[in-house]
mmCIF file with all atom_site columns, C-alpha atoms in Angstrom:
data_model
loop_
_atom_site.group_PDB
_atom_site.id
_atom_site.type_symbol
_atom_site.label_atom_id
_atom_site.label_alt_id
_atom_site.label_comp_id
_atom_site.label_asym_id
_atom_site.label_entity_id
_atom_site.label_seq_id
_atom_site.pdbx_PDB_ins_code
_atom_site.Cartn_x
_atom_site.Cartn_y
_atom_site.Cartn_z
_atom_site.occupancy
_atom_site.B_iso_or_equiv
_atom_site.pdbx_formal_charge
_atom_site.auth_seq_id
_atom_site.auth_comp_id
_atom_site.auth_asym_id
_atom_site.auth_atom_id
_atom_site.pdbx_PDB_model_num
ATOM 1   C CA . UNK A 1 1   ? -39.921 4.739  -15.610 1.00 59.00 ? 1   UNK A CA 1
ATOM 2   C CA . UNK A 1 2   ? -42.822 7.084  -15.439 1.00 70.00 ? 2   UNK A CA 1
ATOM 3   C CA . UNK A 1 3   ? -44.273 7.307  -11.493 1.00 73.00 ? 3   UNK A CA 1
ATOM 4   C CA . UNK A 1 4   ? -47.656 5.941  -10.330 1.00 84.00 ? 4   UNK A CA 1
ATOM 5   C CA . UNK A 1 5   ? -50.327 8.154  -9.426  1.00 91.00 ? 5   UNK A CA 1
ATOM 6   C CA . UNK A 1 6   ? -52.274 7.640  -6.503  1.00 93.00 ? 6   UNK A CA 1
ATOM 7   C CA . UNK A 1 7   ? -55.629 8.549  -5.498  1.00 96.00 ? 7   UNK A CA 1
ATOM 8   C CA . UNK A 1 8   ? -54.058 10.071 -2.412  1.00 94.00 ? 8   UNK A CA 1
ATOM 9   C CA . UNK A 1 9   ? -51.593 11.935 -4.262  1.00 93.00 ? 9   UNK A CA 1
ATOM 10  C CA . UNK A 1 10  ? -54.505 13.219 -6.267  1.00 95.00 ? 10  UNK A CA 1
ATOM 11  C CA . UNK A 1 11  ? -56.609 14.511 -4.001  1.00 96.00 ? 11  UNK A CA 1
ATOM 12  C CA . UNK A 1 12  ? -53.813 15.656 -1.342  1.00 94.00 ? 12  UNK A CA 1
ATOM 13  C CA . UNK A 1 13  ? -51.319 17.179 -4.054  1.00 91.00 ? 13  UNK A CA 1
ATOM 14  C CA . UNK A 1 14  ? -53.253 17.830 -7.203  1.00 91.00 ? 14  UNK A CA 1
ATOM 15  C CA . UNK A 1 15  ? -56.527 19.153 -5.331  1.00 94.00 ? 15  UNK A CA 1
ATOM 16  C CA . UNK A 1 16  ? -58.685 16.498 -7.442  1.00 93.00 ? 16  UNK A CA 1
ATOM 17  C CA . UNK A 1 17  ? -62.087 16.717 -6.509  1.00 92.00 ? 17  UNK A CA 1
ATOM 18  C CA . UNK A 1 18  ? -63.107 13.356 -8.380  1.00 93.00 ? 18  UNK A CA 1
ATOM 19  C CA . UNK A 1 19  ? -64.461 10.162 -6.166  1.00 95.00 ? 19  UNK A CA 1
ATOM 20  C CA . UNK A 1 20  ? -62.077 6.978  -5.590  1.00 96.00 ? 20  UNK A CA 1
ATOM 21  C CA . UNK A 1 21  ? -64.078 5.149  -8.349  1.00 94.00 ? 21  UNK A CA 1
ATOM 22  C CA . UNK A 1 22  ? -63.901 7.755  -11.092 1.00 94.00 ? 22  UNK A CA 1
ATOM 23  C CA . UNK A 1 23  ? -60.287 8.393  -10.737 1.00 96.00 ? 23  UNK A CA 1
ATOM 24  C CA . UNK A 1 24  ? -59.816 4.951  -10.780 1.00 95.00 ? 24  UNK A CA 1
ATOM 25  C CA . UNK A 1 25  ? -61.490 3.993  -13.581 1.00 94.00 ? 25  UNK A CA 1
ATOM 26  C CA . UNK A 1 26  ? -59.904 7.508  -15.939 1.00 92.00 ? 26  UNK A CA 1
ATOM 27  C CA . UNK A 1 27  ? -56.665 6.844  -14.808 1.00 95.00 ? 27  UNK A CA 1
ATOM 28  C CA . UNK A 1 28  ? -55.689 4.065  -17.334 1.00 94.00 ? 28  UNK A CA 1
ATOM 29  C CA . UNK A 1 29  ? -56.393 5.984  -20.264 1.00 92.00 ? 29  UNK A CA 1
ATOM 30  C CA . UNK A 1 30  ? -54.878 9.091  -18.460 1.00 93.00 ? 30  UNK A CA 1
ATOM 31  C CA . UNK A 1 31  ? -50.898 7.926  -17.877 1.00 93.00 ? 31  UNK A CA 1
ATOM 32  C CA . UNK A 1 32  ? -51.322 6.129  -21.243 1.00 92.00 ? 32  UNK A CA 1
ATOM 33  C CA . UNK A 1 33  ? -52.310 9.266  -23.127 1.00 90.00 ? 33  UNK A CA 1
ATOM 34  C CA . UNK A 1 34  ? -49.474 10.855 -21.091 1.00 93.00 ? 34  UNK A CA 1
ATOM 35  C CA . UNK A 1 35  ? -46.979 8.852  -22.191 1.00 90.00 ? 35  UNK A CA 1
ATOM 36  C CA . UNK A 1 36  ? -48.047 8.938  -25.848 1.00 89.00 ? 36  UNK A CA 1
ATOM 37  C CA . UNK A 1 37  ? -47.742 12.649 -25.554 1.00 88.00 ? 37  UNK A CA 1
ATOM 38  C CA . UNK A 1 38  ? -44.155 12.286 -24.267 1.00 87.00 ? 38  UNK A CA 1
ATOM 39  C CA . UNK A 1 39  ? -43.159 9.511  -25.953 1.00 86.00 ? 39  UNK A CA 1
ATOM 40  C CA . UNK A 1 40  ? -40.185 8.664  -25.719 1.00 85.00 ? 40  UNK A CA 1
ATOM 41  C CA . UNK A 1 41  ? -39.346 11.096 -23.285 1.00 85.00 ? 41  UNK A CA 1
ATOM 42  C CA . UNK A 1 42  ? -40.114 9.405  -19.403 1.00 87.00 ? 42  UNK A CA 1
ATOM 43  C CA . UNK A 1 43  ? -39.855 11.943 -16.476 1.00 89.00 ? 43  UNK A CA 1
ATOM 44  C CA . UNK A 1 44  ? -36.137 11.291 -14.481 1.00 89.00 ? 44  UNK A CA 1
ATOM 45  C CA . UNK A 1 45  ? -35.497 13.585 -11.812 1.00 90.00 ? 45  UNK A CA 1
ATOM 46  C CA . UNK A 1 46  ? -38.014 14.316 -8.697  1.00 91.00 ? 46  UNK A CA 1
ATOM 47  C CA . UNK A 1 47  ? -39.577 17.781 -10.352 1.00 91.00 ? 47  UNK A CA 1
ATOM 48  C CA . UNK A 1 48  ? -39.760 15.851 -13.856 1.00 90.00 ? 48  UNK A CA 1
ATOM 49  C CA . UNK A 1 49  ? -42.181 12.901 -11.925 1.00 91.00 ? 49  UNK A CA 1
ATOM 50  C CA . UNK A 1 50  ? -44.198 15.778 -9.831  1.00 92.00 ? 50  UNK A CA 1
ATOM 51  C CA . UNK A 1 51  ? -44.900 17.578 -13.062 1.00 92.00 ? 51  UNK A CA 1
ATOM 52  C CA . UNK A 1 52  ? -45.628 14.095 -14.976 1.00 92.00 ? 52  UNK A CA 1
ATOM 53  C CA . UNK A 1 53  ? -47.885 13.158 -11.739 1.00 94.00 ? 53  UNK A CA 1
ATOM 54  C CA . UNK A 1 54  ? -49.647 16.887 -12.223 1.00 93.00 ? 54  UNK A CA 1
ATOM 55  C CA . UNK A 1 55  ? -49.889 16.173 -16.193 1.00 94.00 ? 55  UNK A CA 1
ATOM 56  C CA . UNK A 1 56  ? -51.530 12.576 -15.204 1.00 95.00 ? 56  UNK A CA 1
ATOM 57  C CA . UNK A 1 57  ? -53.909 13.859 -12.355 1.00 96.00 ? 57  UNK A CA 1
ATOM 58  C CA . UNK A 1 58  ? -55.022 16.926 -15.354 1.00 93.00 ? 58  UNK A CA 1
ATOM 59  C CA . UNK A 1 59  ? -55.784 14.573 -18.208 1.00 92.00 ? 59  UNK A CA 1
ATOM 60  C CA . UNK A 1 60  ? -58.084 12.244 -15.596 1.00 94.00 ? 60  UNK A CA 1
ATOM 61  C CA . UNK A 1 61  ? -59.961 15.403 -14.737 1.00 91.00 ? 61  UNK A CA 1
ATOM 62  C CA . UNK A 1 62  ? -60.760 15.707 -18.553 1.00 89.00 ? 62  UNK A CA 1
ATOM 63  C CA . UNK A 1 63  ? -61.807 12.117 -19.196 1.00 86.00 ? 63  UNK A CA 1
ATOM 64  C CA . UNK A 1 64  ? -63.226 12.153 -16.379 1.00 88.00 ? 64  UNK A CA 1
ATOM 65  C CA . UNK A 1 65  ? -65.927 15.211 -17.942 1.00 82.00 ? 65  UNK A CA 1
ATOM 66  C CA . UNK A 1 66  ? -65.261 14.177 -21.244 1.00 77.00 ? 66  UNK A CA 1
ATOM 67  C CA . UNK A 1 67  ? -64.643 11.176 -21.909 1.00 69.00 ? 67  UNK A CA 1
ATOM 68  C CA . UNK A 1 68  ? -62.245 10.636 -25.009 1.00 61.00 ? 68  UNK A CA 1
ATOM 69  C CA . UNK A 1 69  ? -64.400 10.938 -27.571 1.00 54.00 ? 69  UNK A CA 1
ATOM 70  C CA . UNK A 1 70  ? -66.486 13.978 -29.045 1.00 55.00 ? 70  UNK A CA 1
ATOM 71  C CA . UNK A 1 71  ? -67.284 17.103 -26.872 1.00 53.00 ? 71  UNK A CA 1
ATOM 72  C CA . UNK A 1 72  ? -70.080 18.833 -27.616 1.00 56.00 ? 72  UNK A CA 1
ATOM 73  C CA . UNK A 1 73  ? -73.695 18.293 -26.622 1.00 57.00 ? 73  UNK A CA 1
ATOM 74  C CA . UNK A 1 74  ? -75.568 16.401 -23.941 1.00 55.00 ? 74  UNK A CA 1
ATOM 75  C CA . UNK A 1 75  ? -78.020 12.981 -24.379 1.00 59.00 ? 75  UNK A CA 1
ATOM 76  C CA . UNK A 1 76  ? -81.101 11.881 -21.977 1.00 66.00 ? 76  UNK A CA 1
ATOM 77  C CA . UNK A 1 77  ? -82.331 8.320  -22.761 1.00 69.00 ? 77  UNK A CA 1
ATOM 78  C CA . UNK A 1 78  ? -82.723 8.063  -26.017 1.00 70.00 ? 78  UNK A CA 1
ATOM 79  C CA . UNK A 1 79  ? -82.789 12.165 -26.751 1.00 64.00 ? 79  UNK A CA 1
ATOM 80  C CA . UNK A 1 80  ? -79.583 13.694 -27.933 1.00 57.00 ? 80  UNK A CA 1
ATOM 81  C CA . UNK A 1 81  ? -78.883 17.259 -28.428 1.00 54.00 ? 81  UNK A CA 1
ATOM 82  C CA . UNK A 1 82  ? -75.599 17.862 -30.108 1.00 53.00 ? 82  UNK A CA 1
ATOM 83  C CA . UNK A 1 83  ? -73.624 21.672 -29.938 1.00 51.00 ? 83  UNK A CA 1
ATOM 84  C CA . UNK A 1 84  ? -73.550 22.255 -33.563 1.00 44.00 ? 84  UNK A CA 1
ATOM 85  C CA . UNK A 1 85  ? -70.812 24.953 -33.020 1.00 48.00 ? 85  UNK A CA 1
ATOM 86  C CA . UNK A 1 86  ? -68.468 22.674 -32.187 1.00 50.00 ? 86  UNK A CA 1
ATOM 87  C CA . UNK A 1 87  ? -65.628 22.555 -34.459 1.00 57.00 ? 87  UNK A CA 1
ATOM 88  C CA . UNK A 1 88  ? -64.761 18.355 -33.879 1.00 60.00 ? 88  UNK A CA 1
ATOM 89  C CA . UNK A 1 89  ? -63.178 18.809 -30.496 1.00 70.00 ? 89  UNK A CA 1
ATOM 90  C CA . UNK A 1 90  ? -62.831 15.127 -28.497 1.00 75.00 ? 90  UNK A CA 1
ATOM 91  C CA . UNK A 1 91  ? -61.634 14.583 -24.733 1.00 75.00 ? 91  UNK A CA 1
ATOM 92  C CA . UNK A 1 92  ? -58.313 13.125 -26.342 1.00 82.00 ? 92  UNK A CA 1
ATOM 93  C CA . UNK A 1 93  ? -57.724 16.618 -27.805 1.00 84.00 ? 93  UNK A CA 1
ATOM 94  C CA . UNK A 1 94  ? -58.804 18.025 -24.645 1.00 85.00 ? 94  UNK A CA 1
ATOM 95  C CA . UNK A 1 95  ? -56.752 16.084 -22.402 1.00 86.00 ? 95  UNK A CA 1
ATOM 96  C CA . UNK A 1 96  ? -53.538 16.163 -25.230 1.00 87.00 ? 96  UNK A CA 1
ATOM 97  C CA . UNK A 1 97  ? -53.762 20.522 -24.448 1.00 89.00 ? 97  UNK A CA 1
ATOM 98  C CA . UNK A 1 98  ? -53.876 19.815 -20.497 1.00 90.00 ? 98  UNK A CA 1
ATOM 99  C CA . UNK A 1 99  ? -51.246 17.440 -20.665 1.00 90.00 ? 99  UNK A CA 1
ATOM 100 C CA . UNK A 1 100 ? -49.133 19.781 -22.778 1.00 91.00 ? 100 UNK A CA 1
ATOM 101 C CA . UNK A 1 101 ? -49.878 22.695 -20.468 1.00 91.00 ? 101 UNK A CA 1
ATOM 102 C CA . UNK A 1 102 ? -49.025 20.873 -17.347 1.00 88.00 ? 102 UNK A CA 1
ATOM 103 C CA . UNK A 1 103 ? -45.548 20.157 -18.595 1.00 89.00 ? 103 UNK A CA 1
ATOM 104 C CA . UNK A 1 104 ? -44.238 22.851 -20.852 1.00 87.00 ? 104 UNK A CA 1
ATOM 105 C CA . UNK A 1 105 ? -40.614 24.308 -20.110 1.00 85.00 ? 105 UNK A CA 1
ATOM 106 C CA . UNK A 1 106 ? -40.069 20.522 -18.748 1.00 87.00 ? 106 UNK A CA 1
ATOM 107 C CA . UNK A 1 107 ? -38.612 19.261 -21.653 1.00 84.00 ? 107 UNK A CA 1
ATOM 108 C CA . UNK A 1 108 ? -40.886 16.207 -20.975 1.00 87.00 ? 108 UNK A CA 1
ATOM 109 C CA . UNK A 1 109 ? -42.636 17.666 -24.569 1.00 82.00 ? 109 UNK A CA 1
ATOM 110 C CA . UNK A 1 110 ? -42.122 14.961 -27.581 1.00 70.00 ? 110 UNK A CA 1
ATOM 111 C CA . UNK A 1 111 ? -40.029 17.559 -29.805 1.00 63.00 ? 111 UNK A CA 1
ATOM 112 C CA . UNK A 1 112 ? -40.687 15.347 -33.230 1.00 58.00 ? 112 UNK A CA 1
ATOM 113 C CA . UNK A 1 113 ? -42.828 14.376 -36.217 1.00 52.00 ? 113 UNK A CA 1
ATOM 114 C CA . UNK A 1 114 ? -45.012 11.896 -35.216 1.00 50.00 ? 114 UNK A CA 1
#
């Protein structure tokens, strides 16, 4: 069973610099997009579930700036400038490289074709 991530554990462990309310409201999508990255791995041992807790407490950092969509760009009302240099990069992506940093040498790592 993969461990829950608190706010606490965020700020105290992680050094997450993120208010209450946005960590809250990334950290859904975050331990979901964790797990799909692991799947079907789950973490079992103490160091396995402080390293999944990191991985977790990365990827809402990246939502969190991101969101999970495109990354490029910036909008103000109704005026949008968009970073034509970049190459299709989204927050998932983004957040799929943090996650994947955060637990390499784990074995946590889905291994197969997807």
């Amino acid at each position: 069973m993969c461990p829950d991530v608190t706010y606490e554990a965020y700020v105290e462990e992680f050094g997450g610099e993120l208010s209450e309310e946005a960590f809250a409201a990334n950290l859904p999508l975050a331990e979901a997009h964790t797990v799909w990255v692991c799947w079907p791995r789950e973490p079992r041992t103490r160091d396995e579930r402080r390293v999944w807790a990191r991985a977790v407490c990365r990827c809402v950092d990246v939502f969190a700036e991101h969101g999970a969509g495109s990354v490029g760009g910036f909008s103000i009302g109704d005026y949008k400038v968009t970073n034509y240099e970049n190459k299709g990069t989204t927050g998932a992506e983004l957040a799929t490289e943090a996650v994947m940093r955060e637990l390499a040498g784990t074995g946590l790592l889905f291994g197969g074709v997807r």
